[in-house]
Amino acid sequence: MQVVKTVKEVRDIVAEWRSQGLTVGLVPTMGYLHEGHQSLIRKSAEQNDRTVVSVFVNPIQFGPTEDLDSYPRDLERDKKAVEEAGGNLIFHPEPSEMYPGHFTSFIDTTETTELLCGAVRPIHFRGVCTVVGKLFNIVTPDRAYFGQKDAQQLATIRRFVRDLNFGIEIVACPIVREEDGLAKSSRNTYLNAEERKAALVLSQSLKIGKELIENGERDSKVVIETIKTALEKEPLARVDYVEVVDFENIQRVDKIHGETLVAIAVYIAKTRLIDNFIVDVR
């Protein structure tokens, strides 16, 4: 398993793989890899001959008051995680390699980014789509792998791949959770013991909402209010949003029908966590 830092090195290695007729998967990450990331790498290793994992804390998707400087980083840990999961190459560029001086070109999106995290993090998805688009052009993978935990990101990337004619298959992978239900996240490291316990309210409240739908509730407002009520019982939790949207377009729905995303963002003390579930109601 190699670690490279330049676009040229990645392209040269991928070109060699292509000359051998090998297929290539890409797993874009910001590093500090956990079992959730490893599940993506394993899926790629199953479906492709070679897997590239990018490890890059992307500065242009962070707002001025967000946690760019404090975002956890540990390349040695990441190398072990990639190797264990079956990855072949880590692309770990410097920001100057990805964004050379006077960088002015971006991939912007509408509709899928108007609500949820896009409503409160206005530059976030422009940064995500730009870096992912660059990685697609650098690596030219056959398939790219994204987790359902970032469901709005997944829907947005699917859309721009379709709209901009990237010839890449986007593979969605399920949320990986701790034994007690908390969704795996690099930001979980910010939580102290009391906050970690309080964070369980996210998965617990979503479980209540999902059971409501499974028992026949179709009114989005009822589901939203039920989840909010459950979240607000936790003193350390501050609700950012609870939304019910169609999964393809990330637009609000009054009645739950078809593939529907129920998504939440909650501050536990100072740490913002997200979680969701998807139902397909016919």
Short mmCIF file of N, CA, C and O in Angstrom, two decimals, residues 34-35 81 113 136 139 172 202 204 253 270:
data_model
loop_
_atom_site.label_atom_id
_atom_site.label_comp_id
_atom_site.label_asym_id
_atom_site.label_seq_id
_atom_site.Cartn_x
_atom_site.Cartn_y
_atom_site.Cartn_z
N HIS A 34 -12.45 5.47 10.60
CA HIS A 34 -13.06 4.56 11.56
C HIS A 34 -13.73 3.42 10.79
O HIS A 34 -13.58 3.30 9.56
N GLU A 35 -14.48 2.58 11.51
CA GLU A 35 -15.08 1.40 10.89
C GLU A 35 -16.05 1.76 9.77
O GLU A 35 -16.23 0.98 8.83
N ALA A 81 -5.66 1.62 8.89
CA ALA A 81 -7.07 1.35 8.61
C ALA A 81 -7.27 0.99 7.14
O ALA A 81 -8.04 0.07 6.81
N THR A 113 -29.22 20.94 -2.22
CA THR A 113 -28.41 21.56 -1.16
C THR A 113 -29.12 22.72 -0.47
O THR A 113 -28.51 23.43 0.33
N PHE A 136 -12.54 12.89 -8.81
CA PHE A 136 -13.01 12.07 -9.92
C PHE A 136 -12.12 12.27 -11.15
O PHE A 136 -11.79 11.30 -11.85
N VAL A 139 -8.45 10.69 -10.29
CA VAL A 139 -8.37 9.23 -10.14
C VAL A 139 -9.06 8.49 -11.30
O VAL A 139 -8.69 7.37 -11.62
N ALA A 172 -23.68 3.57 -2.72
CA ALA A 172 -24.07 3.98 -1.37
C ALA A 172 -23.87 2.82 -0.40
O ALA A 172 -24.22 1.68 -0.71
N LEU A 202 -29.75 10.82 19.57
CA LEU A 202 -29.96 10.92 18.12
C LEU A 202 -30.54 9.62 17.56
O LEU A 202 -31.61 9.62 16.93
N GLN A 204 -31.73 7.09 19.18
CA GLN A 204 -32.95 6.68 19.89
C GLN A 204 -34.18 7.41 19.37
O GLN A 204 -35.25 6.81 19.20
N VAL A 253 -41.52 16.99 2.08
CA VAL A 253 -42.76 16.33 1.67
C VAL A 253 -43.75 16.40 2.83
O VAL A 253 -43.37 16.27 3.99
N LYS A 270 -21.14 21.45 22.32
CA LYS A 270 -20.65 22.25 21.19
C LYS A 270 -20.45 21.43 19.91
O LYS A 270 -20.07 21.99 18.88
#
